[in-house]
C-alpha positions as a printed Julia matrix, in Angstrom:
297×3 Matrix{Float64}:
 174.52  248.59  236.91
 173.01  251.17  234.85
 169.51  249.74  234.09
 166.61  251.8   232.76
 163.19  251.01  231.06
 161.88  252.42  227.59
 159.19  252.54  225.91
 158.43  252.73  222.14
 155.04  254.12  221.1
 153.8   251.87  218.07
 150.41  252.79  216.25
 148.98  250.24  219.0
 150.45  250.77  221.77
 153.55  250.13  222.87
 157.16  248.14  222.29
 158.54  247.83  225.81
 162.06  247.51  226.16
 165.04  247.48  228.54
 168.04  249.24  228.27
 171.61  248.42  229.84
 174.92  250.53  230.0
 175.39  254.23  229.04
 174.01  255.71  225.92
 177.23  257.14  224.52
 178.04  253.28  224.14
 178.42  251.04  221.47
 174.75  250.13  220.68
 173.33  246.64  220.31
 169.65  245.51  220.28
 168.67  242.7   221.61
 165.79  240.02  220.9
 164.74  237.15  223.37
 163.54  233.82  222.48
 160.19  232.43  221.35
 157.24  233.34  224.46
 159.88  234.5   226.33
 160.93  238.23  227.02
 163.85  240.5   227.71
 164.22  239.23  231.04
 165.94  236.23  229.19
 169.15  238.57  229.57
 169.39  239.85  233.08
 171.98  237.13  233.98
 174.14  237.81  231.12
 174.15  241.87  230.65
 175.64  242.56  233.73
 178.72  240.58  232.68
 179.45  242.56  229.34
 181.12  244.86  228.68
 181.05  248.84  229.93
 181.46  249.88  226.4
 178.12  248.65  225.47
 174.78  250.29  225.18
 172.31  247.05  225.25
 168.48  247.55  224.39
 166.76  244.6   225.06
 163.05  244.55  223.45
 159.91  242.68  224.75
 158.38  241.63  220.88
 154.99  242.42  220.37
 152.4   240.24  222.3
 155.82  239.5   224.86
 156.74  240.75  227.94
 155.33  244.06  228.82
 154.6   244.93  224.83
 151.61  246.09  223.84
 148.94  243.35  222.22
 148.09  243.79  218.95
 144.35  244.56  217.77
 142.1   241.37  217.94
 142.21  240.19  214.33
 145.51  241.44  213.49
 148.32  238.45  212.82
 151.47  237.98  214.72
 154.29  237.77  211.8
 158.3   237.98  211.57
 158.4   240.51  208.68
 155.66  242.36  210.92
 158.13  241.58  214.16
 161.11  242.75  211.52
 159.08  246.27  211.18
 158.51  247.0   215.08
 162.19  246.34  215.39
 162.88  248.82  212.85
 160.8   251.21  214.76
 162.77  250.97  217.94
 166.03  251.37  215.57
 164.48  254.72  214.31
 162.68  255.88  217.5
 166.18  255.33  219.23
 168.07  257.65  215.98
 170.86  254.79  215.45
 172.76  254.89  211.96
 174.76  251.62  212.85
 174.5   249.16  215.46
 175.1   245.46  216.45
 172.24  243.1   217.28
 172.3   239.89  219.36
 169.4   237.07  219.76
 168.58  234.13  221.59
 166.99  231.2   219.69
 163.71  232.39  217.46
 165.69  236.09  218.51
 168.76  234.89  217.36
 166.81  233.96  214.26
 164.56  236.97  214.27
 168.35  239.0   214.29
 169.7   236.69  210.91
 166.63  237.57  209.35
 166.97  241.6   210.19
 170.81  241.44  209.21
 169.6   239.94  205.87
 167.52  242.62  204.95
 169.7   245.8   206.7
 173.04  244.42  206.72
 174.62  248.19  205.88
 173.3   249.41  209.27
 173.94  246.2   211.22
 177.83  245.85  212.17
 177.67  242.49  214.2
 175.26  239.93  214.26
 175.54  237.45  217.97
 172.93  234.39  217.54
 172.5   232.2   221.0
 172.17  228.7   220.06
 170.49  229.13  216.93
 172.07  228.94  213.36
 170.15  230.3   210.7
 166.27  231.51  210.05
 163.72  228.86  210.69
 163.21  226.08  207.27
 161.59  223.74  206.07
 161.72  221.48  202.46
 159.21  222.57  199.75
 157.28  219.4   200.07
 156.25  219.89  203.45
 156.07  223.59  203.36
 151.79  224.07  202.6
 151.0   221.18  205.3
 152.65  223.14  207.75
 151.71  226.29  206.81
 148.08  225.22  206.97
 148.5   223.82  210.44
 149.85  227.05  211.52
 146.78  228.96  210.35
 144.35  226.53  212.04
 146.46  226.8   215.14
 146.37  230.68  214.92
 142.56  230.34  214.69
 142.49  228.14  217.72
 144.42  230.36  219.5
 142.43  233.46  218.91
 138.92  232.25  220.07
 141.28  231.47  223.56
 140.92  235.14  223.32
 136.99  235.38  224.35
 137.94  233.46  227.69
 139.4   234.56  230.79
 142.81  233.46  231.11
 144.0   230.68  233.4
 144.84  232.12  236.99
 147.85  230.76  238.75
 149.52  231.31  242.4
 152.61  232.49  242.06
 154.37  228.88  243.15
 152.02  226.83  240.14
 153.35  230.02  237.35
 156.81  229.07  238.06
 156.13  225.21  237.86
 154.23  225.46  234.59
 156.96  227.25  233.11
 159.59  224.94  233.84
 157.53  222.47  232.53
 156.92  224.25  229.32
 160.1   224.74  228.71
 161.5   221.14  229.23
 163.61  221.79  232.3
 165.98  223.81  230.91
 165.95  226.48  232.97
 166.51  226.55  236.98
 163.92  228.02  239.56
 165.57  231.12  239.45
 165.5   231.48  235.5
 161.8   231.09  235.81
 161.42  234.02  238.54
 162.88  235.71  236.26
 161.0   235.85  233.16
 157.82  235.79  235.27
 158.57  238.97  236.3
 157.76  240.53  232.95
 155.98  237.35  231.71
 153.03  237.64  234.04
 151.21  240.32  236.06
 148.79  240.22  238.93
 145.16  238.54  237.78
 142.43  241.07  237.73
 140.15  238.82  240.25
 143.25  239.55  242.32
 143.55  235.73  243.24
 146.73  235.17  241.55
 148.7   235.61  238.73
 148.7   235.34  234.55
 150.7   234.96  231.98
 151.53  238.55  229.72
 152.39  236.69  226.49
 149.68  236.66  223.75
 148.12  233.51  222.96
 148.4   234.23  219.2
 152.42  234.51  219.69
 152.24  230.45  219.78
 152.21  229.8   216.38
 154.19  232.28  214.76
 157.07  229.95  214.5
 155.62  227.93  211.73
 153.6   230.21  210.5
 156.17  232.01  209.55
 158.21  229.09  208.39
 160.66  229.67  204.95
 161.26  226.86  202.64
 165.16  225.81  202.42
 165.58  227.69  199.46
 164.14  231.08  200.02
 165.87  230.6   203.32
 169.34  230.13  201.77
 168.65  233.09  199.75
 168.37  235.48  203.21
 171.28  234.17  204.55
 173.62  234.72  201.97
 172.85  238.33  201.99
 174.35  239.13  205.1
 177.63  240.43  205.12
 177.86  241.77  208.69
 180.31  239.9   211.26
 178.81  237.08  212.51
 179.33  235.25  216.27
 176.86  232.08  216.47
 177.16  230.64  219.9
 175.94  227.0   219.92
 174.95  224.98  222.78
 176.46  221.53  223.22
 173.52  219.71  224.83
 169.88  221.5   224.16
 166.8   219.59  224.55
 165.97  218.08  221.29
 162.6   220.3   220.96
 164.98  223.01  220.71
 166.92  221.98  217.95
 165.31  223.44  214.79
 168.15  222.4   211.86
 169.81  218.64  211.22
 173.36  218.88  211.48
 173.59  218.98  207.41
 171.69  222.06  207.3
 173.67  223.86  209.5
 176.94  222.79  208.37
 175.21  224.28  204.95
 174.35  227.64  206.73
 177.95  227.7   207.85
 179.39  227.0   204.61
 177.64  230.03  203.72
 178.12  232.44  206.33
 181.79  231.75  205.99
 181.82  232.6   202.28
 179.68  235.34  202.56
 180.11  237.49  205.85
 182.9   240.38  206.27
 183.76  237.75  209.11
 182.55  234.04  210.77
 183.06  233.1   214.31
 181.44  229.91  215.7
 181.59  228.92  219.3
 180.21  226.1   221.36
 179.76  226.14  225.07
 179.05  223.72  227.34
 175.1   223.28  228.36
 171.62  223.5   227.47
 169.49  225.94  225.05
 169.0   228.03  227.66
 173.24  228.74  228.61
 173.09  232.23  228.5
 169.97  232.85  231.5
 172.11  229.31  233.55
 175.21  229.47  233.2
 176.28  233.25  232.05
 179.43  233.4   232.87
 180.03  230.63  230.14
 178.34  233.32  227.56
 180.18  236.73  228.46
 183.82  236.06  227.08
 182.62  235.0   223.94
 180.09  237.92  223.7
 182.77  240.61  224.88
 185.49  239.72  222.74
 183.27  239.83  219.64
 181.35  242.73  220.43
 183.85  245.12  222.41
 186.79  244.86  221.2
């Protein structure tokens, strides 16, 4: 397979990205999940299409992405700029974009704002940007910043060292079981690096990425007001049985976000496979049709 690594200089440093297929293909960028980074795709990419040219992106603080400055906040419509930059630094008028989970999200949210460049829009087990009622919206915003805060005098310490062996365990931990042994290796090959005491390993991932979820968090009806301004074609991919810490919307709001996308979008596709949040890294193979026929043909 045709696999090569980029790099995208940013006023801090870096975007680091990886890039799948020939360049005279049809291009698609592609965002991983929340912590995780574009190694979330190695499973599936090989399975797509030859007429694709895939750029997977580490997001800032992810991966092998740059940090950014100490005292500098980790935000989507600052995550929605960087992405623009690779867009520009790669010279791409129109392209397709596909996303896993808070990436799947992170791609809804882009499509809303730039739906005249953005063809197709693929979201992997995710169904619209994050959202929350009005009532609870300050409570949780306020958490968020006192979480950020927490977070960022982590900074001053050294982080945790782990062997190799206890990296892989605390991921599948962290991420409820949902991925095998081998999905771990994989992500810990761009999600940590060699420790500089040379007595093990540590994570890559900024601390400060952790709350950007809520911290970023929309109320339902600014939300609804994003999502009906895509008009791209739209593939959501839903898994049938995800852990229930990664189900972010009730049933009603989706079926809402549907309702929308249906009326709204030059065209609607909705899929369910069988398995967990993480389908795409387990089970691939499950994935690839879906993704081809949408995307290729």
């Amino acid at each position: 397979t045709n696999v090569k690594e980029l790099c995208i200089p940013t006023p801090y440093g870096k975007i680091a990205a990886k890039a799948w297929g020939a360049e005279t293909g049809k291009p698609v960028l592609a965002f991983h999940g929340w912590l995780d980074n574009c190694g979330t795709f190695d499973k599936l990419f090989p399975l797509l299409s030859k007429k694709l040219y895939i750029v997977a992106v580490d997001a800032p603080g992810c991966g092998l992405s740059s940090h950014k400055p100490l005292g500098c906040l980790y935000s989507d419509i600052d995550t929605i700029l960087e992405y623009k930059r690779v867009v520009e630094f790669l010279g791409w008028e129109k392209f397709s974009i596909l996303g896993h989970s808070l990436g799947g999200a992170m791609g809804l949210f882009f499509t809303s704002m730039h739906s005249e460049i953005v063809e197709k829009v693929v979201a992997l087990d995710i169904a619209k940007v994050l959202s929350v009622p009005l009532g609870v919206f300050p409570g949780i915003i306020a958490k968020s910043i006192n979480d950020y805060i927490k977070q960022e005098k982590k900074l001053s310490n050294l982080p945790p060292v782990y062997t190799p062996e206890s990296a892989i365990e605390r991921l599948l931990d962290g991420m409820h079981g949902e991925i095998t042994r081998e999905g771990a290796e994989i992500l810990l090959k761009r999600g940590s690096r060699p420790s500089d005491c040379g007595k093990g390993v540590i994570f890559t991932r900024d601390l400060r990425c952790r709350p950007v979820e809520y911290l970023n968090v929309k109320n339902h009806e600014l939300m609804f007001q994003y999502i009906k301004a895509i008009r791209s074609e739209m593939l959501l991919i839903m898994a049938t049985n995800p852990h229930p810490n990664y189900v972010s919307n009730s049933p009603e709001m989706r079926e809402m976000a549907y309702e929308i996308y249906r009326k709204n979008s030059k065209r609607f596709v909705l899929e369910h496979v069988e398995g967990n949040h993480f389908v795409h890294l387990n089970n691939p193979e499950r994935v690839a049709p879906l993704v081809n026929k949408f995307l290729a043909d």
